[in-house]
Each structure stands twice: as C-alpha cells, then as structure tokens.
Coordinates of C-alpha atoms in Angstrom, one line a residue:
M1 CA -0.2 -14.7 30.8
I2 CA 1.6 -11.4 30.8
S3 CA 2.3 -11.8 27.1
D4 CA -1.4 -12.4 26.5
F5 CA -2.5 -9.2 28.2
A6 CA 0.3 -7.3 26.3
T7 CA -1.0 -8.9 23.0
L8 CA -4.6 -7.7 23.7
F9 CA -3.3 -4.2 24.5
V10 CA -1.3 -4.1 21.2
Y11 CA -4.3 -5.6 19.3
N12 CA -6.6 -2.8 20.4
K13 CA -3.9 -0.1 20.1
A14 CA -3.2 -1.0 16.5
R15 CA -6.9 -0.6 15.6
K16 CA -7.3 2.7 17.3
A17 CA -8.6 5.5 15.0
P18 CA -6.1 8.1 13.9
D19 CA -5.9 11.3 16.0
S20 CA -4.0 14.5 16.1
T21 CA -0.8 12.9 17.5
H22 CA -1.1 9.8 15.3
P23 CA -2.6 11.0 12.0
F24 CA -2.1 7.6 10.4
G25 CA -2.9 5.6 13.5
D26 CA -0.4 3.5 15.4
L27 CA -0.2 0.6 12.9
R28 CA 3.6 0.0 13.6
I29 CA 3.0 -0.9 17.2
T30 CA 2.6 -4.6 16.4
D31 CA 6.0 -4.8 14.7
K32 CA 7.6 -2.9 17.6
F33 CA 5.9 -5.2 20.1
W34 CA 7.2 -8.4 18.4
V35 CA 10.7 -7.0 18.1
G36 CA 10.6 -6.3 21.9
M37 CA 9.2 -9.7 22.7
G38 CA 11.8 -11.4 20.5
Y39 CA 14.6 -9.4 22.1
H40 CA 13.3 -10.3 25.5
S41 CA 13.2 -14.0 24.7
I42 CA 16.8 -14.0 23.4
T43 CA 18.3 -12.0 26.3
M44 CA 16.3 -14.1 28.8
I45 CA 18.1 -17.4 27.8
T46 CA 21.5 -15.9 28.2
E47 CA 21.5 -16.6 31.9
L48 CA 19.7 -20.0 31.4
Y49 CA 22.3 -21.1 28.9
S50 CA 25.1 -20.1 31.3
K51 CA 23.4 -22.0 34.1
F52 CA 22.6 -25.2 32.2
G53 CA 26.0 -25.2 30.5
S54 CA 27.7 -25.3 33.9
D55 CA 25.2 -28.0 35.1
I56 CA 26.2 -30.2 32.1
L57 CA 29.9 -29.9 33.1
K58 CA 29.0 -30.7 36.7
A59 CA 26.8 -33.6 35.7
T60 CA 29.6 -35.0 33.4
S61 CA 32.2 -34.6 36.1
E62 CA 30.1 -36.2 38.9
A63 CA 29.0 -39.0 36.6
A64 CA 32.6 -39.8 35.9
S65 CA 33.4 -39.8 39.6
S66 CA 30.2 -41.7 40.4
V67 CA 28.9 -39.0 42.6
E68 CA 25.2 -39.5 43.1
W69 CA 22.8 -36.7 42.1
S70 CA 19.7 -35.8 44.0
V71 CA 16.6 -37.1 42.2
M72 CA 13.7 -34.6 41.5
S73 CA 10.3 -35.2 43.0
P74 CA 7.7 -36.9 40.7
V75 CA 5.4 -33.9 41.5
A76 CA 7.5 -31.9 39.0
L77 CA 6.5 -34.4 36.3
G78 CA 2.8 -33.8 37.1
I79 CA 3.2 -30.1 36.9
L80 CA 4.9 -30.3 33.5
V81 CA 2.3 -32.6 32.1
A82 CA -0.5 -30.2 33.2
S83 CA 1.3 -27.2 31.7
I84 CA 1.6 -28.9 28.3
F85 CA -2.2 -29.5 28.1
V86 CA -2.9 -25.9 29.3
K87 CA -0.5 -24.3 26.8
E88 CA -1.9 -26.4 24.0
A89 CA -5.4 -25.4 24.9
L90 CA -4.3 -21.7 24.9
F91 CA -2.7 -22.3 21.5
R92 CA -5.9 -23.6 20.0
M93 CA -8.2 -20.9 21.5
T94 CA -5.8 -18.0 20.6
L95 CA -5.3 -19.4 17.0
R96 CA -9.0 -19.7 16.5
T97 CA -9.6 -16.1 17.7
G98 CA -6.7 -14.7 15.6
E99 CA -7.9 -16.4 12.4
K100 CA -11.5 -15.2 13.0
L101 CA -10.4 -11.6 13.6
K102 CA -7.6 -11.8 10.9
S103 CA -5.1 -10.7 13.4
D104 CA -1.4 -11.5 12.8
V105 CA -0.5 -10.5 16.4
L106 CA -3.0 -13.0 17.9
V107 CA -1.9 -15.8 15.5
A108 CA 1.7 -15.2 16.4
N109 CA 0.9 -15.2 20.1
A110 CA -0.9 -18.5 19.5
Y111 CA 2.2 -20.1 18.1
H112 CA 4.1 -18.6 21.0
H113 CA 1.9 -20.8 23.2
R114 CA 2.6 -23.8 20.9
A115 CA 6.4 -23.2 21.3
D116 CA 5.9 -23.1 25.1
A117 CA 4.1 -26.4 24.9
A118 CA 6.9 -27.9 22.9
S119 CA 9.5 -26.6 25.3
S120 CA 7.5 -28.2 28.1
I121 CA 7.7 -31.5 26.4
V122 CA 11.5 -31.2 26.2
A123 CA 11.6 -30.2 29.8
L124 CA 9.4 -33.2 30.7
I125 CA 11.9 -35.5 29.1
G126 CA 14.7 -33.9 31.1
V127 CA 12.9 -34.0 34.4
G128 CA 11.7 -37.6 33.7
G129 CA 15.3 -38.6 33.1
S130 CA 16.3 -37.0 36.4
V131 CA 13.5 -38.9 38.2
M132 CA 14.6 -42.2 36.6
G133 CA 18.2 -41.6 37.7
W134 CA 19.7 -40.0 34.6
P135 CA 20.4 -36.5 35.9
L136 CA 22.3 -35.5 32.7
L137 CA 19.0 -35.3 30.8
D138 CA 17.8 -32.4 32.9
P139 CA 20.5 -29.8 32.0
V140 CA 20.6 -31.2 28.4
G141 CA 16.8 -30.6 28.2
G142 CA 17.4 -27.1 29.6
L143 CA 19.8 -26.3 26.8
I144 CA 17.4 -27.6 24.2
V145 CA 14.6 -25.4 25.7
S146 CA 17.0 -22.5 25.6
G147 CA 17.6 -23.1 21.9
M148 CA 13.9 -23.2 21.2
I149 CA 13.4 -19.9 23.0
V150 CA 16.1 -18.4 20.9
Q151 CA 14.5 -19.8 17.7
T152 CA 11.1 -18.3 18.8
G153 CA 12.7 -15.0 19.4
V154 CA 14.3 -14.9 16.0
V155 CA 11.0 -16.0 14.4
M156 CA 9.4 -13.0 16.1
I157 CA 12.0 -10.4 15.3
V158 CA 12.9 -11.2 11.6
P159 CA 9.4 -10.7 10.1
A160 CA 8.7 -7.6 12.3
V161 CA 12.0 -6.0 11.3
K162 CA 11.3 -6.7 7.6
Q163 CA 7.9 -4.9 8.0
L164 CA 9.5 -2.0 9.8
L165 CA 12.0 -1.7 7.0
D166 CA 9.2 -2.1 4.4
F167 CA 10.5 -5.3 2.9
E168 CA 8.0 -7.2 0.9
V169 CA 6.6 -10.0 3.0
P170 CA 4.5 -13.0 1.9
S171 CA 1.2 -11.2 2.8
D172 CA 2.3 -8.3 0.5
A173 CA 2.8 -10.7 -2.5
E174 CA -0.5 -12.3 -1.9
A175 CA -2.3 -8.9 -1.7
K176 CA -0.6 -7.8 -4.9
Q177 CA -1.9 -10.9 -6.7
N178 CA -5.4 -10.4 -5.4
I179 CA -5.4 -6.7 -6.5
E180 CA -4.1 -7.6 -10.0
N181 CA -7.0 -10.1 -10.3
L182 CA -9.4 -7.5 -9.0
V183 CA -8.4 -4.6 -11.4
H184 CA -8.4 -6.8 -14.5
K185 CA -12.2 -6.7 -14.8
P186 CA -12.6 -2.9 -14.7
A187 CA -9.9 -2.6 -17.3
K188 CA -12.0 -4.8 -19.6
E189 CA -15.3 -3.1 -18.8
D190 CA -14.3 0.5 -19.1
K191 CA -12.5 1.5 -22.4
N192 CA -11.1 4.6 -20.7
V193 CA -9.0 2.3 -18.4
I194 CA -5.8 1.5 -20.2
Q195 CA -3.9 -0.5 -17.6
C196 CA -3.1 -0.7 -13.9
S197 CA 0.6 -1.1 -13.0
D198 CA 3.2 -0.7 -10.3
I199 CA 1.0 -2.2 -7.6
R200 CA 2.7 -1.8 -4.2
P201 CA 1.0 -3.3 -1.1
R202 CA 2.6 -2.7 2.2
T203 CA 1.7 -4.4 5.5
L204 CA 1.3 -2.1 8.5
G205 CA 0.3 -4.0 11.6
P206 CA -3.1 -5.6 11.0
Y207 CA -3.8 -3.7 7.8
T208 CA -2.5 -3.5 4.3
L209 CA -1.9 -0.1 2.5
V210 CA -1.9 -0.1 -1.3
D211 CA -0.7 2.3 -3.9
L212 CA -0.8 1.8 -7.6
Q213 CA -0.7 3.6 -10.9
L214 CA -3.8 3.7 -13.1
Q215 CA -3.3 4.7 -16.8
L216 CA -6.5 6.3 -18.2
N217 CA -7.5 7.9 -21.5
S218 CA -5.4 11.0 -21.8
K219 CA -8.4 13.1 -22.9
L220 CA -10.6 12.3 -19.9
S221 CA -11.9 15.1 -17.7
V222 CA -10.6 15.4 -14.1
S223 CA -13.9 14.4 -12.7
A224 CA -14.2 11.3 -14.9
A225 CA -10.7 10.2 -14.0
H226 CA -11.4 10.8 -10.3
Q227 CA -14.6 8.8 -10.5
I228 CA -12.9 5.8 -12.1
S229 CA -10.2 5.8 -9.5
E230 CA -12.7 6.2 -6.7
N231 CA -14.7 3.2 -8.0
L232 CA -11.5 1.1 -8.1
R233 CA -10.5 2.3 -4.6
Q234 CA -13.8 1.3 -3.1
K235 CA -13.8 -2.0 -4.9
I236 CA -10.4 -2.9 -3.5
M237 CA -11.2 -1.9 0.0
T238 CA -14.6 -3.7 0.2
Q239 CA -13.6 -6.9 -1.6
L240 CA -10.1 -7.4 -0.1
L241 CA -10.1 -8.0 3.6
G242 CA -7.6 -6.0 5.6
V243 CA -7.0 -3.3 3.1
S244 CA -7.4 0.0 5.0
E245 CA -6.3 2.5 2.4
V246 CA -5.6 2.7 -1.4
L247 CA -3.7 5.5 -3.0
I248 CA -4.1 5.7 -6.8
H249 CA -1.8 7.7 -9.0
I250 CA -3.5 8.5 -12.3
D251 CA -1.4 8.6 -15.4
S252 CA -2.2 9.7 -18.9
E253 CA 0.6 7.6 -20.4
A254 CA 2.6 4.6 -19.3
H255 CA 5.8 5.3 -17.3
G256 CA 7.4 3.7 -14.3
R257 CA 7.9 5.5 -11.0
H258 CA 11.6 5.6 -11.8
S259 CA 10.9 7.6 -15.0
P260 CA 8.2 10.2 -14.1
P261 CA 7.2 13.0 -16.5
T262 CA 9.5 16.0 -16.6
P263 CA 8.1 18.9 -14.5
T264 CA 7.3 22.2 -16.3
H265 CA 8.5 25.7 -15.3
F266 CA 5.1 27.2 -16.0
S267 CA 1.6 26.7 -14.6
T268 CA -1.3 25.2 -16.6
S269 CA -3.4 28.3 -16.0
D270 CA -0.7 30.4 -17.6
I271 CA -0.8 28.3 -20.8
E272 CA -4.6 28.7 -20.9
E273 CA -4.4 32.5 -20.5
R274 CA -1.7 32.8 -23.1
V275 CA -3.7 30.8 -25.6
K276 CA -6.8 32.9 -25.0
A277 CA -4.8 36.1 -25.3
Q278 CA -3.2 34.9 -28.6
I279 CA -6.6 34.2 -30.1
Q280 CA -8.0 37.5 -29.0
Q281 CA -4.9 39.3 -30.5
L282 CA -5.5 37.5 -33.8
L283 CA -9.2 38.5 -33.8
D284 CA -8.2 42.1 -33.2
N285 CA -5.3 42.5 -35.5
D286 CA -5.2 39.7 -38.2
V287 CA -6.8 41.0 -41.4
R288 CA -7.4 37.4 -42.5
L289 CA -10.1 37.1 -39.9
N290 CA -11.9 40.4 -40.8
P291 CA -14.5 38.6 -43.0
H292 CA -15.5 36.4 -40.2
K293 CA -15.7 38.8 -37.3
D294 CA -19.5 38.9 -37.5
W295 CA -19.8 35.3 -36.2
I296 CA -16.5 34.8 -34.2
R297 CA -16.9 35.9 -30.6
R298 CA -13.9 34.8 -28.4
A299 CA -11.9 31.9 -27.1
G300 CA -13.8 29.7 -24.7
H301 CA -12.5 26.9 -22.5
V302 CA -8.9 25.8 -23.1
T303 CA -7.9 22.2 -22.1
V304 CA -4.2 21.5 -21.7
H305 CA -2.8 17.9 -22.1
F306 CA 0.7 17.0 -21.1
L307 CA 1.8 14.1 -23.3
S308 CA 5.1 12.5 -24.0
T309 CA 5.0 13.9 -27.6
G310 CA 4.6 17.4 -26.2
L311 CA 2.0 19.9 -25.0
H312 CA -1.4 19.6 -26.6
V313 CA -4.3 22.1 -26.2
N314 CA -7.9 21.9 -27.1
V315 CA -9.6 25.3 -27.7
N316 CA -13.3 26.0 -27.8
L317 CA -14.0 28.9 -30.1
I318 CA -17.2 30.7 -29.2
V319 CA -19.3 31.7 -32.3
S320 CA -22.5 33.6 -32.7
D321 CA -25.8 31.7 -32.5
V322 CA -26.6 33.2 -35.9
F323 CA -23.8 31.1 -37.3
G324 CA -25.8 28.0 -36.4
R325 CA -28.4 28.9 -39.0
K326 CA -25.8 29.6 -41.7
V327 CA -24.6 27.1 -44.3
I328 CA -21.3 25.6 -43.4
D329 CA -18.8 26.4 -46.1
G330 CA -15.0 26.3 -46.6
S331 CA -14.5 29.5 -44.7
I332 CA -15.0 27.8 -41.4
R333 CA -12.3 25.2 -42.3
D334 CA -10.0 28.1 -43.2
V335 CA -10.6 29.9 -39.8
V336 CA -10.0 26.7 -37.8
A337 CA -6.8 26.0 -39.8
L338 CA -5.5 29.5 -39.3
L339 CA -6.1 29.5 -35.5
K340 CA -4.6 26.1 -35.2
E341 CA -1.5 27.1 -37.1
E342 CA -1.0 30.3 -35.0
I343 CA -1.5 28.5 -31.7
E344 CA 1.1 25.8 -32.6
K345 CA 3.6 28.6 -33.2
M346 CA 3.5 29.4 -29.5
D347 CA 6.3 28.3 -27.2
E348 CA 6.0 24.9 -25.6
I349 CA 2.8 24.0 -27.6
K350 CA 3.3 21.0 -29.8
T351 CA -0.2 20.5 -31.3
A352 CA -3.6 22.2 -31.0
S353 CA -7.2 21.4 -31.8
V354 CA -10.0 24.0 -32.3
Y355 CA -13.6 23.3 -31.7
L356 CA -16.6 25.5 -32.4
E357 CA -19.1 26.3 -29.6
I358 CA -22.3 28.1 -30.4
E359 CA -23.0 31.1 -28.1
N360 CA -25.9 30.9 -25.6
I361 CA -26.5 27.2 -26.3

C-alpha cells in the first residue's frame, strides 16, 4: 500500500505545472521513482536470499538425517490465498485507471501488483508443501519469490534508466510514426511545405516532447513560415494524446542536424543597409542613371535569403507615381539590369533581384 500512495504522489507531481524552480515541470520524477523502487526491490531480496539459502542447506541436511521439521499452520495457507485475490483485484483496478488516464506510472504499479500476486502463488506452493510434510518446498519457494522480486526490480530500472539517458523507447518509436502520418497531409495540402524530417520524440514522464525540422519555401516571409509551423504544432498537440510540447526548426533547404548551415560573421541588417547604401551611391554618382533620376527615388525593402548556393537579396526600388502612367520601355530593363549587376559585385552576395515599387501606392 505504501507503493500505491507513493505512486499517486509521483503521478500528481509529474503533472504539476512548471514554476520558477522547475521551468519545465518535474517530468523526470517518474523515472527517478522507478529507479528507486527497482533498487529497493533488488536490495531487499539480498537478506531474503541469504536466509532462504541457509534454510535450503538446513532442510537438505535434516532431511538426510531424518530430522523432523515443524509443520506450518494451515492458517498461513488461508492468508496467502486471500492475499492472491486482493493483489489481483488491485492489479485490475490500477491497470484500468492507468489506461484510462494514460499514465505509465499507474500501469507499471498495476503490474507490480500482478507480480506480487504471482509471488504469492509461489509462496502458497511452498507453504502448502510445508503443511503437507515437504518442508523443503518452503525455502525453495522463497528463493523463487526472491528471483521474481529481482526480475521486477530490473524491469522497473531498465526502462527508467533508458528514459533518463534519452534512449529511444518503444513509445518514442510509436510517437514518431504517428507524427509522420500526421504531417504527411499538410505537406500535400500546402505547396509551401517541402518536407518534414528529423522527427525526434522524447518521453519525459507521462508526456512526450517532440522536435522536428520543417523545410519550407525559401522565399516565404517570417510570419507565413511561423503560421505554418504553428498550425502543425497545434495539430500534433491536439491530435496526438500525451504530446505536451512541439519544437519546430524551420529550414529553407534540406540538411541534417549533423550538417547545419555555416554561420556568418555579419548580421542580416548589415547586409540590408549595405545594399541600400550601394544603391543610393549609384543614384548619386553613376552617370548612367542620370536620365532616369526623375522617376527613381530610393531603395525600399531589402530581403536577404541565405541559401546553399550563396547569399541572395531581393530589392524593392521605389519609383515615382508619375512613372506608373508612363509607357514602359527598354530603359526600365536597363536600369534593373544595371542595379542587379552592381549589387552582385558586393562581397558575400551571390545573386540579386530588383523589383519596382510605385511610391505612395
């Protein structure tokens, strides 16, 4: 019963909301709890093994010398039979509750009751043998029960240690497959979604945390990319039971986490300012642009794209609203080509695109 109260405490503690001292909650407490319970089970049988081992030697020796053993009371049999039924009832109730609440700690505690019931059956055989005049069965049954306790302890410790060390467990593999099935539909519906890769679920107590890489159209705006990732995040969290958080890394191109993009030694805003300054310098000093100064105003918004082929910039060139009423001729093409050529001469910039934006519209 003590383990039942401890299990309920751990169950509630693991689901406690994050606070200042536990910013991510205390999700690891269930794994720590089962390591402790397993360790306790294994250390507890050390004395039992020593005791029953000496009893077997004693029983063998006395059997050989025909020394008569004292026979246990039949009351012990009745107590053991009752305990088997009680433990089996506890197993069924706890298992039903654990499956309903999707709690691994309650399910594990249920099978702990089942192991107790099984060990009581073995003990029943041992005590029954003693009552029937076969005293050797009692210590042998004790040894078997001890082995079952060790096995239960190992079963508790191994999965908990794997989760503490972030090994992939069966629930992680199942979650990964469910997520792959879930993200396949958005990739087909939205043409801006290229692919979803590197899905890594991780079990933390009663919950599953997921991080993944989402490759999107490299020319998307930040807000559009964020909206797509948020839609996917909410879909995973609402449709997959037990997922408490999803971290999505947005990529413009495919790459594994072991080959990330090379970091740059300059800021993106620095590139934008340099491009604007370069265009302004051309407008002020390049004689080739003198015939067009009546309708060219300035550089507008600059968008920087970091691609595997190099740095690409999109430049909006602000032009006079009078230009909108003029006939478009070859001079416009010449201006755009000239600016594109000069921008691509700048350090780090691989390619550039220039777009016209009419002023005050």
